[in-house]
Tab-separated table of C-alpha atoms in Angstrom:
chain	number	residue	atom	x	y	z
A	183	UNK	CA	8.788	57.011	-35.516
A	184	UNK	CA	7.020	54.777	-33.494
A	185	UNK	CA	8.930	52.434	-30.282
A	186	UNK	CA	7.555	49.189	-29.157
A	187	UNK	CA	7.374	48.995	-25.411
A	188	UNK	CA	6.776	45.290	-24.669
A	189	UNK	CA	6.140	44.537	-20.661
A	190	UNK	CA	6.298	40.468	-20.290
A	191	UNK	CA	3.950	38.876	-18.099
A	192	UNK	CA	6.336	36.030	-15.988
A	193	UNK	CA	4.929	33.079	-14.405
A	194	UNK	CA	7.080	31.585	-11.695
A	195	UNK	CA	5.789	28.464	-9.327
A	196	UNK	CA	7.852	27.651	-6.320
A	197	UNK	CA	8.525	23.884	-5.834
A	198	UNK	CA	8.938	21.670	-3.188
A	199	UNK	CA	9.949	18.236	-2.600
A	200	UNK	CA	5.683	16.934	-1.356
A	201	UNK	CA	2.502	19.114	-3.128
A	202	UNK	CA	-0.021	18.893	-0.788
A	203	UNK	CA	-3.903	19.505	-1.765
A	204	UNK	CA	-6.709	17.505	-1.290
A	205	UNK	CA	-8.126	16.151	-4.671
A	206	UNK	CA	-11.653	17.710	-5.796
A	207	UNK	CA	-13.727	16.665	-8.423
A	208	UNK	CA	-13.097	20.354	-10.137
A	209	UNK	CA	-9.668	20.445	-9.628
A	210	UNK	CA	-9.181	23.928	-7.770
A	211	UNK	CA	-6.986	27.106	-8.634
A	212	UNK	CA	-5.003	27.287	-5.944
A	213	UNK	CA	-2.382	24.414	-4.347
A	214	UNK	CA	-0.774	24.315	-0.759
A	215	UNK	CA	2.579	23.622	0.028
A	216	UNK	CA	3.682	20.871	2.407
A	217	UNK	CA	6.539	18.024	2.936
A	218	UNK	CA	5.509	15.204	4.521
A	219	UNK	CA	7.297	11.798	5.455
A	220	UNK	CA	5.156	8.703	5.849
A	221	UNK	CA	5.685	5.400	8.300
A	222	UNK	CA	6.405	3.143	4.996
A	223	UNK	CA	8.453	5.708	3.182
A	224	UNK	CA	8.567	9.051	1.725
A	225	UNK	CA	5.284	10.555	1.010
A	226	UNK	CA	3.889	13.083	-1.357
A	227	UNK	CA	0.715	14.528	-1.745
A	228	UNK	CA	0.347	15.794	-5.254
A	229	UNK	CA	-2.392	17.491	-7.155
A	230	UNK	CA	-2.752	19.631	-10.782
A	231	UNK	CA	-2.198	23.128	-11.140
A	232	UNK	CA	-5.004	25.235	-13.401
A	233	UNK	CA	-4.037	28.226	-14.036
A	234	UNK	CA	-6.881	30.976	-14.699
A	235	UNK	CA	-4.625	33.070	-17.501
A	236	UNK	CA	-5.778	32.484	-20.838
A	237	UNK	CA	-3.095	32.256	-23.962
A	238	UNK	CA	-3.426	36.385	-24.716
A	239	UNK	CA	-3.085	36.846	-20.668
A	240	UNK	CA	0.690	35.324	-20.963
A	241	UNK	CA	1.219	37.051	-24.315
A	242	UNK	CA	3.754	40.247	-24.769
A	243	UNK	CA	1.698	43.179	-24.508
A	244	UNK	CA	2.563	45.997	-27.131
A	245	UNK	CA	2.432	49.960	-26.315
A	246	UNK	CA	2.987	52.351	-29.000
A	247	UNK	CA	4.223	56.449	-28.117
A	248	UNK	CA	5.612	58.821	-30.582
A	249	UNK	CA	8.526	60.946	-30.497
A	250	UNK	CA	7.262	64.215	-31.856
A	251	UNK	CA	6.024	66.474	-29.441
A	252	UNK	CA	1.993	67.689	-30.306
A	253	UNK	CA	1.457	71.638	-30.612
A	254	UNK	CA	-1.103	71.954	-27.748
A	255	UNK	CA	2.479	70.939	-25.554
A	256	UNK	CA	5.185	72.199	-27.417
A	257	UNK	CA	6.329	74.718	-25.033
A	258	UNK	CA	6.427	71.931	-22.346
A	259	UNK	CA	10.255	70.560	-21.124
A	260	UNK	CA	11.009	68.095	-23.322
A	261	UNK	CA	10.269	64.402	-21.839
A	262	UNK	CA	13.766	62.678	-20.929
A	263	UNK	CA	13.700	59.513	-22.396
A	264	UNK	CA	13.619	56.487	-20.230
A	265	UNK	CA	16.473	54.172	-20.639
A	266	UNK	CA	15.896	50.664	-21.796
A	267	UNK	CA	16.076	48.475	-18.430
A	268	UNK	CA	18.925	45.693	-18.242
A	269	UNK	CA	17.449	42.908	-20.602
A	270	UNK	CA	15.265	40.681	-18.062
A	271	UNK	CA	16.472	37.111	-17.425
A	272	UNK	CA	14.908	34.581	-17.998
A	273	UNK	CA	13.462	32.426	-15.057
A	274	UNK	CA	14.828	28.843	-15.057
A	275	UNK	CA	12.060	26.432	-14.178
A	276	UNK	CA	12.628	24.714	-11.687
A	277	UNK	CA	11.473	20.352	-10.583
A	278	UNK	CA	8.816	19.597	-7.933
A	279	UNK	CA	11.870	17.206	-7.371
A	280	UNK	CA	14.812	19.769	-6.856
A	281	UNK	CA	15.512	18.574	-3.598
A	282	UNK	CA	14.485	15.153	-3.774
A	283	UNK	CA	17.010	12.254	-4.907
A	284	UNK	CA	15.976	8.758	-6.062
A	285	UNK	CA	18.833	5.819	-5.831
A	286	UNK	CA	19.982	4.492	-9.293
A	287	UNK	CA	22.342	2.229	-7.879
A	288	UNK	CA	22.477	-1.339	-9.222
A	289	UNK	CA	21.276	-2.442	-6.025
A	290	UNK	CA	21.560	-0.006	-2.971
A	291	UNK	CA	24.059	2.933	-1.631
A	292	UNK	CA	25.557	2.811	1.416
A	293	UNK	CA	24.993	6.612	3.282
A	294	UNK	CA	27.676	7.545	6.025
A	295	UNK	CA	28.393	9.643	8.530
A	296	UNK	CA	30.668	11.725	6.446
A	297	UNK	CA	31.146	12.919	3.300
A	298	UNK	CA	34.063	10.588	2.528
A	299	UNK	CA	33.897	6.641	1.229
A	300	UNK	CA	36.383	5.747	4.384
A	301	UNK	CA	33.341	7.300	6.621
A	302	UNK	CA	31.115	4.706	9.408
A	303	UNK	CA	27.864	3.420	6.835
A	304	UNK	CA	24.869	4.243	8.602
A	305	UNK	CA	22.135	2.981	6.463
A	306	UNK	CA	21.342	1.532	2.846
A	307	UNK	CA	19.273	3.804	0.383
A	308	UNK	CA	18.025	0.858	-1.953
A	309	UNK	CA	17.034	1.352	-6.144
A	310	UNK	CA	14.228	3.218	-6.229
A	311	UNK	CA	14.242	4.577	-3.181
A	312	UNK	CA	14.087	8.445	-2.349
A	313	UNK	CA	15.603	10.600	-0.036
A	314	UNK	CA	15.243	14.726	0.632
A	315	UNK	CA	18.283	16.497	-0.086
A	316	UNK	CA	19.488	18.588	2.528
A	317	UNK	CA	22.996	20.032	1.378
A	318	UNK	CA	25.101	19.659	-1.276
A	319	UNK	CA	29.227	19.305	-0.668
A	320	UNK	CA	30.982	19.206	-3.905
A	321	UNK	CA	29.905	15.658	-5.315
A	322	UNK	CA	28.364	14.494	-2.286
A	323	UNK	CA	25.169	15.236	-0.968
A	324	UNK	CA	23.753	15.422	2.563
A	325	UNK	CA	20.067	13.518	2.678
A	326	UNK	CA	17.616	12.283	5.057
A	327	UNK	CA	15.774	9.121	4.364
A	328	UNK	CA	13.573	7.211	6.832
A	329	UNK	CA	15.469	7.630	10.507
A	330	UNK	CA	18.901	8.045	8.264
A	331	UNK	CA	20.684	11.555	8.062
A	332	UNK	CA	24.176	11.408	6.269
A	333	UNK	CA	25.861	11.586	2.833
A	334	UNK	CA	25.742	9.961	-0.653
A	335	UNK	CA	27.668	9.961	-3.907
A	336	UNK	CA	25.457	12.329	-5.882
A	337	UNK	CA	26.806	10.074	-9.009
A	338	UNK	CA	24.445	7.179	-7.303
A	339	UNK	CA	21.224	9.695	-7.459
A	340	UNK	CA	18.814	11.236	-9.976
A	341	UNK	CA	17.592	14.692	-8.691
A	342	UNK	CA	15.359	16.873	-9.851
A	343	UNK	CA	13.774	16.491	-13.364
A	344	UNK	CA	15.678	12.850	-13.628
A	345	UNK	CA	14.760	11.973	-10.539
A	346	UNK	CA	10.541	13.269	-12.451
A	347	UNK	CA	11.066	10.563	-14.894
A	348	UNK	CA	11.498	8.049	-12.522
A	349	UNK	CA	8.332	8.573	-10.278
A	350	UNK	CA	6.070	6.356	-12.276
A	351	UNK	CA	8.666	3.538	-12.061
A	352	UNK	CA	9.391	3.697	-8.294
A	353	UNK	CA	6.199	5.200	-6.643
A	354	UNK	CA	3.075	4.457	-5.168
A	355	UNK	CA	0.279	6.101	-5.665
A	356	UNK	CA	-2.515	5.636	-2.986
A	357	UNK	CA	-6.018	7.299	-2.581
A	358	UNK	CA	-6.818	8.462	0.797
A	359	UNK	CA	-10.544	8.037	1.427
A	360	UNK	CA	-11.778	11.541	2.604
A	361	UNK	CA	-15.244	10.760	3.191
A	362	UNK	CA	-17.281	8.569	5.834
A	363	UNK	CA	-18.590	5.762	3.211
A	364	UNK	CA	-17.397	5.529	-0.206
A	365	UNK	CA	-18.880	3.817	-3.361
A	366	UNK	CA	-17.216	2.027	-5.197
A	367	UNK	CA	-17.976	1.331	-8.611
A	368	UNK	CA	-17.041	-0.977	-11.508
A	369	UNK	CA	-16.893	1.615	-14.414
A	370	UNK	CA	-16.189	5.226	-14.312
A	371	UNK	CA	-19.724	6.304	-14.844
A	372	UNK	CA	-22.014	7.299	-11.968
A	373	UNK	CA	-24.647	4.658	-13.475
A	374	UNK	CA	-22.343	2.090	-13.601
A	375	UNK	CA	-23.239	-0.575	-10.762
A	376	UNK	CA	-21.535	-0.572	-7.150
A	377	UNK	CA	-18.610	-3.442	-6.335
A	378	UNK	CA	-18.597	-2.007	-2.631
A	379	UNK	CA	-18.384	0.682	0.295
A	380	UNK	CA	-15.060	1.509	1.225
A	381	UNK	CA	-14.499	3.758	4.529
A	382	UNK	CA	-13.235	6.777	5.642
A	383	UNK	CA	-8.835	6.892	6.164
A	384	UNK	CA	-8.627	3.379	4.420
A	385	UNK	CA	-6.364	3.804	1.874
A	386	UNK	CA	-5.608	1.762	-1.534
A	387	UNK	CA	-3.295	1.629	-4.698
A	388	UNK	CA	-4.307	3.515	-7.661
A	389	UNK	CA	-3.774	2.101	-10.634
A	390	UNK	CA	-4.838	4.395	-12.933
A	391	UNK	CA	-6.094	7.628	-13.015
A	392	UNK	CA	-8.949	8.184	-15.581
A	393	UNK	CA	-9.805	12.198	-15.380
A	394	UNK	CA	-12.653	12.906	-12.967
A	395	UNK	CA	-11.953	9.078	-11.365
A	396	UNK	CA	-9.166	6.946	-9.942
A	397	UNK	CA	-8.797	2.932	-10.795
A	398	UNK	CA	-8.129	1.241	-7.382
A	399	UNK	CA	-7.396	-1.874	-6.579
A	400	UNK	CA	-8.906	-3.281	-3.107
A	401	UNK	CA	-7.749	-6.851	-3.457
A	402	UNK	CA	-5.788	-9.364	-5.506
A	403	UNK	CA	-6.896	-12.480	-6.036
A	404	UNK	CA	-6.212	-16.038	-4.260
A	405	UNK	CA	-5.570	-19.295	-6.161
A	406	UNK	CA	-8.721	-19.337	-8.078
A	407	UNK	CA	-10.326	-16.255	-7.472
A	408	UNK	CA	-10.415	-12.455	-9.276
A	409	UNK	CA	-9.052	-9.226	-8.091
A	410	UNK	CA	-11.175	-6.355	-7.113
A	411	UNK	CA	-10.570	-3.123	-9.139
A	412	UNK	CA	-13.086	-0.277	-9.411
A	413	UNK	CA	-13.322	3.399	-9.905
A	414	UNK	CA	-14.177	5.931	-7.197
A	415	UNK	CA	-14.465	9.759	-7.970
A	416	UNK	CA	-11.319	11.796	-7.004
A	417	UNK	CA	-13.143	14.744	-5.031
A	418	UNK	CA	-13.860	11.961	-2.111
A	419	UNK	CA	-10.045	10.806	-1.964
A	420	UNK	CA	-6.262	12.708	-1.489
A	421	UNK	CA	-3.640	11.293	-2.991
A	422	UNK	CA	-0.062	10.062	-1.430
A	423	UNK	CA	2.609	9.017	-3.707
A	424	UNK	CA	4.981	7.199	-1.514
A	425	UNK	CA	8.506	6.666	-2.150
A	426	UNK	CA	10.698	3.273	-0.216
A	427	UNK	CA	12.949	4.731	2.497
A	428	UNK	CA	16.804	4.241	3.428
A	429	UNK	CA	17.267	1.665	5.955
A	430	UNK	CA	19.610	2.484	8.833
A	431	UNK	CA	21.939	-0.366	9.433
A	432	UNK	CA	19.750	-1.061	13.536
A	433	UNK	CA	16.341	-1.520	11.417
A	434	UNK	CA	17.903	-4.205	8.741
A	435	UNK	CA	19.092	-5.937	11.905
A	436	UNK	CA	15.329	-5.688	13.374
A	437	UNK	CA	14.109	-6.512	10.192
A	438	UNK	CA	16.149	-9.860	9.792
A	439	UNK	CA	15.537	-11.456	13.500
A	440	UNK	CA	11.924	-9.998	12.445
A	441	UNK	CA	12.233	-12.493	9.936
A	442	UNK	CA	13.851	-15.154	11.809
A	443	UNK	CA	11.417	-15.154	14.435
A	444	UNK	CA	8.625	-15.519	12.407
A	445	UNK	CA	10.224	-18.905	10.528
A	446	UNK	CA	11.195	-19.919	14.386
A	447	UNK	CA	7.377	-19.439	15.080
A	448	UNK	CA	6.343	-21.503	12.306
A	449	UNK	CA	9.217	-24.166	12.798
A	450	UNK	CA	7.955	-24.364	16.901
A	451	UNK	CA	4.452	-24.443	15.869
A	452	UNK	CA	4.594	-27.393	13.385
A	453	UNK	CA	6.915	-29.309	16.306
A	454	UNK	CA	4.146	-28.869	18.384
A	455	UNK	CA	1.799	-29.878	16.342
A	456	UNK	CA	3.759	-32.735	15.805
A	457	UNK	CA	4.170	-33.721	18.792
A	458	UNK	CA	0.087	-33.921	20.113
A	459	UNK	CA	-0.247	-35.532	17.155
A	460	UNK	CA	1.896	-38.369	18.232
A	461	UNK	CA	0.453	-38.034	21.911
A	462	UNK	CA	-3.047	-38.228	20.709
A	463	UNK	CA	-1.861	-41.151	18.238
A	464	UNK	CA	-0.007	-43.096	21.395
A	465	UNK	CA	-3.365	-42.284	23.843
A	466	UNK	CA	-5.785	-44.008	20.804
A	467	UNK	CA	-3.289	-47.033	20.619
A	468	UNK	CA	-3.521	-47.790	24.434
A	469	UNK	CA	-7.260	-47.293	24.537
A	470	UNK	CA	-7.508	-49.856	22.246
A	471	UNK	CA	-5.475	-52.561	23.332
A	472	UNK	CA	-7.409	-52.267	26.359
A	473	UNK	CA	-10.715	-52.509	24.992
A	474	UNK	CA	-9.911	-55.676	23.485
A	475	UNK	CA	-8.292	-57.416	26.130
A	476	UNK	CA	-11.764	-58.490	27.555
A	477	UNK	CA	-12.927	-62.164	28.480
A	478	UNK	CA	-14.033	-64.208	25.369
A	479	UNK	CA	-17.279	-65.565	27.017
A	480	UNK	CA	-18.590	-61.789	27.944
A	481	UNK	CA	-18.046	-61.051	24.078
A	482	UNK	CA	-19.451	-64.271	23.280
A	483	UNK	CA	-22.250	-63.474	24.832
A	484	UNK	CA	-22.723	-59.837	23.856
A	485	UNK	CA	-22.084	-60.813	20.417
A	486	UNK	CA	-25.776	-59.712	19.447
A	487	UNK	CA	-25.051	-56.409	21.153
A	488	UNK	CA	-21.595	-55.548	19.431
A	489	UNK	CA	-23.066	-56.270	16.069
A	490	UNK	CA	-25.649	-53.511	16.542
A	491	UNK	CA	-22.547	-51.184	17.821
A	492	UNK	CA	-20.424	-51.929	15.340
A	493	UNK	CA	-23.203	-51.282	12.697
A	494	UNK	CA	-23.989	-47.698	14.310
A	495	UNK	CA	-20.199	-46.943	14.595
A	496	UNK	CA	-20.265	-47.371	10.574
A	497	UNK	CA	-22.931	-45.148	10.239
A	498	UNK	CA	-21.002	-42.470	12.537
A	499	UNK	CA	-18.182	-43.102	10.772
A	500	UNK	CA	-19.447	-41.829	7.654
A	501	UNK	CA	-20.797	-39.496	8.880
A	502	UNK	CA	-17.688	-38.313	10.017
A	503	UNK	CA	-16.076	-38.504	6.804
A	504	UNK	CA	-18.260	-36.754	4.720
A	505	UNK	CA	-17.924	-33.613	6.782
A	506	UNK	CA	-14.104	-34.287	7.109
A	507	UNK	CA	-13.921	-33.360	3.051
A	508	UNK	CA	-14.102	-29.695	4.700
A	509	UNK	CA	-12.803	-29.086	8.020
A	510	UNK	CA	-10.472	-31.726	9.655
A	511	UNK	CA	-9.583	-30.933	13.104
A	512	UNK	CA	-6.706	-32.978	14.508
A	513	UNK	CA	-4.694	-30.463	16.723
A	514	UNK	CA	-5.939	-28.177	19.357
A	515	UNK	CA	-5.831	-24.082	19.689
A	516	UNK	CA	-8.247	-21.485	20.518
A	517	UNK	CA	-9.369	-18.791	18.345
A	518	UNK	CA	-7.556	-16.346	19.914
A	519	UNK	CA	-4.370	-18.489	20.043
A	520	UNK	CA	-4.654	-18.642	16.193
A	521	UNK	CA	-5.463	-14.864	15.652
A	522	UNK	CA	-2.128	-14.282	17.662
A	523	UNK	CA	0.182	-17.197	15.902
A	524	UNK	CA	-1.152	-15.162	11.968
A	525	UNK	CA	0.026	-11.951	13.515
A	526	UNK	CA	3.556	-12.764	13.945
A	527	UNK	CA	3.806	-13.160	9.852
A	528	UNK	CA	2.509	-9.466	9.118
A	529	UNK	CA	4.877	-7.922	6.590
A	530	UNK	CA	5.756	-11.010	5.224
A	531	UNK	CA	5.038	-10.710	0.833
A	532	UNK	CA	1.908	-11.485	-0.734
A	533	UNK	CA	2.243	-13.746	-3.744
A	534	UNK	CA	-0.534	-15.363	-5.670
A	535	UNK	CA	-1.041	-19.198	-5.198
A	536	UNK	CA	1.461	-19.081	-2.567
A	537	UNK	CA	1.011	-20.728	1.384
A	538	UNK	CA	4.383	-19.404	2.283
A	539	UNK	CA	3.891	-17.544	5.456
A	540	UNK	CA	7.413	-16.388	5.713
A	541	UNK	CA	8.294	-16.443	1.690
A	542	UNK	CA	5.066	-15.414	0.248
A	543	UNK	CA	0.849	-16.526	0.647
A	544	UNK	CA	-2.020	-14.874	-1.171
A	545	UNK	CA	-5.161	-14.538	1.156
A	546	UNK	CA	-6.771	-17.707	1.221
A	547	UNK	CA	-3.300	-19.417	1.517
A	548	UNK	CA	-2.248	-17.591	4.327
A	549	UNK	CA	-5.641	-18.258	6.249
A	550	UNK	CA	-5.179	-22.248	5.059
A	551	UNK	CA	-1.240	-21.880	6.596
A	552	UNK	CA	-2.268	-20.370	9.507
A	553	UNK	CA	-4.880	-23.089	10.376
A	554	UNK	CA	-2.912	-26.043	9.552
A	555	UNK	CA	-0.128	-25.005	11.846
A	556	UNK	CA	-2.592	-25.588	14.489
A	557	UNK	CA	-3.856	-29.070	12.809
A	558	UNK	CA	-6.813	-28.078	11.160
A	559	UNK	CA	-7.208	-28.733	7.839
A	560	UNK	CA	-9.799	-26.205	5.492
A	561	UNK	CA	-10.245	-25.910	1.772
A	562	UNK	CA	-7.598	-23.859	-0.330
A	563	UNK	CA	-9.787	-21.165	-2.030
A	564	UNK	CA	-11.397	-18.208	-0.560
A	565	UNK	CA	-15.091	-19.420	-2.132
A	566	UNK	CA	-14.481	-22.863	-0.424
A	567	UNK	CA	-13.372	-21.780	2.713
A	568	UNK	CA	-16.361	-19.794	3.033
A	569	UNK	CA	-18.575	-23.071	3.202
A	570	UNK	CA	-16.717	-24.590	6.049
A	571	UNK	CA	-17.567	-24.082	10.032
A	572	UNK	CA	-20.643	-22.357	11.280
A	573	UNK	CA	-22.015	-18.846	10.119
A	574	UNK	CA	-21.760	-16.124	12.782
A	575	UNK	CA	-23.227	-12.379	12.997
A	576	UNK	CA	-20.710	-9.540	12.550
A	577	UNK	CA	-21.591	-8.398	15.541
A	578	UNK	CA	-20.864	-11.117	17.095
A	579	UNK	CA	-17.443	-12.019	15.134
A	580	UNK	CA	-14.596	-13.254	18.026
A	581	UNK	CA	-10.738	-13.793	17.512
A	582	UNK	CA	-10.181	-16.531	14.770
A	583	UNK	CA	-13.104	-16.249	12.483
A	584	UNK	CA	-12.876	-16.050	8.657
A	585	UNK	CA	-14.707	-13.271	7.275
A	586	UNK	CA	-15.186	-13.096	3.364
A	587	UNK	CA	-15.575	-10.873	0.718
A	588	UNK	CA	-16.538	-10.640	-2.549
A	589	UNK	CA	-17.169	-9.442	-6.157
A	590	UNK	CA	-19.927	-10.078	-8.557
A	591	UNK	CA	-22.037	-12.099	-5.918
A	592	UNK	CA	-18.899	-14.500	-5.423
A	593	UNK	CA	-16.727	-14.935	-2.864
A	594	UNK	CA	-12.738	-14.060	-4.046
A	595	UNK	CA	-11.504	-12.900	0.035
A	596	UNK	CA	-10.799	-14.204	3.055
A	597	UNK	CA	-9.175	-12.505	6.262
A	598	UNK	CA	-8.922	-13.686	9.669
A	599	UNK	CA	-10.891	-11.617	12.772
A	600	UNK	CA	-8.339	-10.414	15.299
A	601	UNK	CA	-10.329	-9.067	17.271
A	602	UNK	CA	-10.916	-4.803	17.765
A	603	UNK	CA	-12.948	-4.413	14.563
A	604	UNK	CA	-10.051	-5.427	12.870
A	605	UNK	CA	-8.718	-8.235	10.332
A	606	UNK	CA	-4.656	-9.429	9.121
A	607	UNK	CA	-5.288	-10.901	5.885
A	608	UNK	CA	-2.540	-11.649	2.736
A	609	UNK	CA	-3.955	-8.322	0.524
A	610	UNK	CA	-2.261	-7.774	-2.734
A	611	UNK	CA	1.457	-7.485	-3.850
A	612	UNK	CA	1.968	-3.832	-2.686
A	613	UNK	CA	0.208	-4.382	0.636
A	614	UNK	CA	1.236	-8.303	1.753
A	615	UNK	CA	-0.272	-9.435	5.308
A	616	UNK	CA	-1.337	-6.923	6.367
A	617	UNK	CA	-3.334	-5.692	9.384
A	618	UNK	CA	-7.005	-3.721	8.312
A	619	UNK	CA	-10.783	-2.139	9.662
A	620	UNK	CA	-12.374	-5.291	8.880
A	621	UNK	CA	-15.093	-3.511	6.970
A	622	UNK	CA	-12.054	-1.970	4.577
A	623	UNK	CA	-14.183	-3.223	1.867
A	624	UNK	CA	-17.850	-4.362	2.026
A	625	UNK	CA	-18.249	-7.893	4.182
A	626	UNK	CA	-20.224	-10.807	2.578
A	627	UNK	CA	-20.074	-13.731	5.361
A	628	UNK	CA	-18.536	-14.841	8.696
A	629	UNK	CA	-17.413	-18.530	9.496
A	630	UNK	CA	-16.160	-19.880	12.833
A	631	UNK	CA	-13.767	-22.664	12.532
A	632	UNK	CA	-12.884	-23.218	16.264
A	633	UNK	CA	-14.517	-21.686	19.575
């Protein structure tokens, strides 16, 4: 009689709320372990497992023995049978998630100090946004989200393999450039031609990822123009999959007068634009009523004389019309006074064909905005914009100036210099104004609009 002896081969993978690992082109064997929380809101680092067992690695593996005992050993003890062991339990697999919770409410959860509904509210965990788990306390859970610790209804949470299925729907997924200069190219193919550099620690959304390559998007487009996607290879970026955080009740307060401030800055600015605009309007109206107030026999006799005038002031004038189809400046405001004012709107959405600052601009809209707070009027579109002013060198680029970029050898761009190597421009819908290296993509042109 033969026994089967079967010895399973277990595979267990401990799981954490953030995978850490940096992305290679070969995806490696071997994953580290790390949580990490992010400025804008929960961040994990994820990568793929590959697991160097084969199918007949994992597989049962079969022993047989016999019970009769051969002659060459038959005057030996007889062997004691082994007992079977206590049947082995199964290991429960277990979510990447298990201590992470995602907020299903229809809107947002309040978390308090307690674990009771009468406790003080100390924040707001919004839809869609995640928290880490700390403790469970019968149906309540203890989390920390953003700068809030306290307690939430675990009925108003999906954890764990729930919380899996939601990931895609809530989270964003950005590549992490881990290399000095990055190409970036329009298909996934190493032939395919290059759309741009990007540079090291800029980061951008991945759209899609494609195998040995992640779709990224760079830009969205203004009111006429075409968004930037491309493909760069994954060994030369990490991922972080970022998550909205909870909200204590002190930074919804910040964020509102945040708010409130900005739409006081815009009000003050237009007043004030208003008003030199009247000054400058009053000033022209007094100059002129002097002018003409002159004796008749001196412009009698200087009739000859104004005729020439007023024939070059036509000319002049003309002159000045034709260029003011591109840049009309009727206010006043120095580069650096303009760099400051688009500042004060970073955070503030991005929406295509808006010129919202405070409710919503794409790029070329916000740039337009910005300028006509201060009286100057400039094209709408990116491409247009670009054709306006004087050209400057990069190295050379001062508070103020428009720098553009571009796709295809056309312009579809714009962001405003701020001075420090860096540029606050209306990006894309993820993003919104938003403060960047100004070389976060590959610069085309630089125009100067005031000194």
């Amino acid at each position: 009689m033969k026994k089967k002896v079967i010895i399973k081969s277990a595979f267990c993978f401990g799981m954490a709320a953030v995978v850490a690992l940096t992305v290679e082109g070969i995806p490696s064997a071997s994953a580290t372990l790390a949580q990490e929380t992010g400025v804008a809101g929960i961040s994990l680092t994820l990568d793929k497992y590959y697991s160097s067992a084969s199918v007949e690695d994992m597989a049962p593996i079969v022993l047989e023995t016999k019970d009769a005992v051969s002659q060459d050993n038959a005057e030996a003890e007889p062997v004691e049978e082994e007992k079977p062991e206590a049947e082995e339990k199964e290991v429960e697999k277990k979510s990447e998630y298990e201590n992470v919770g995602i907020s299903i409410a229809n809107d947002y959860v309040n978390i308090r100090a307690h674990a009771s509904q009468d406790a003080k509210v100390l924040g707001k965990l919004y839809k869609g946004s995640a928290a880490t788990i700390l403790a469970t306390k019968g149906e309540w859970v203890k989390i920390k989200s953003g700068s809030v610790t306290g307690y939430i209804n675990k009925e108003y949470l999906a954890i764990g393999f729930d919380a899996e299925e939601l990931v895609d729907k809530y989270a964003t997924k950005w590549a992490v450039i881990n290399t000095t200069t990055l190409k970036v190219r329009e298909k996934n193919d190493l032939e395919s031609s290059v759309l741009t550099l990007v540079p090291e620690g800029e980061e951008y959304e991945i759209i899609k990822d494609t195998g040995h390559w992640y779709k990224i998007l760079i830009d969205d487009a203004d009111d006429g123009g075409e968004q930037t996607v491309g493909f760069i290879l994954k060994e030369y970026a990490d991922v972080r999959v970022e998550f909205k955080q909870a909200i204590s009740i002190e930074e919804e307060e910040a964020e509102r007068k945040r708010k409130e401030e900005a739409e006081r800055a815009e009000k003050e600015q237009a007043d004030r634009l208003a008003e030199s605009q009247k000054s400058s309007s009053s000033s022209s109206g007094s100059s002129s009523s002097t002018s003409s107030s002159g004796n008749s026999s001196s412009s009698s006799s200087s009739s000859g004389s104004s005729s020439g005038k007023s024939s070059q002031s036509s000319s002049s004038s003309k002159k000045e019309d034709s260029s003011s189809s591109k840049t009309t400046v009727v206010g006043s405001g120095s580069g650096a006074d303009i760099a400051a004012y688009a500042l004060k709107f970073v955070g503030n959405p991005y929406v295509y064909g808006g010129t919202s600052l405070t409710n919503g601009t794409d790029c070329s809209g916000f740039t337009y905005s910005v300028y006509k707070s201060f009286g100057i009027s400039i094209p709408r579109t990116s491409s247009a914009q670009a054709g306006v002013g004087k050209s400057v060198d990069f190295s050379e680029l001062k508070a103020g100036d428009l720098i553009f970029y571009g796709k295809g050898g056309s312009i579809n761009h714009v962001a405003m210099y701020i001075g420090g190597g860096q540029v606050v421009h209306a990006s894309n819908p993820k993003s919104g104004i938003r403060v960047s290296n100004y070389r976060y993509r590959t610069p085309i042109c630089a125009r100067r609009i005031v000194e």
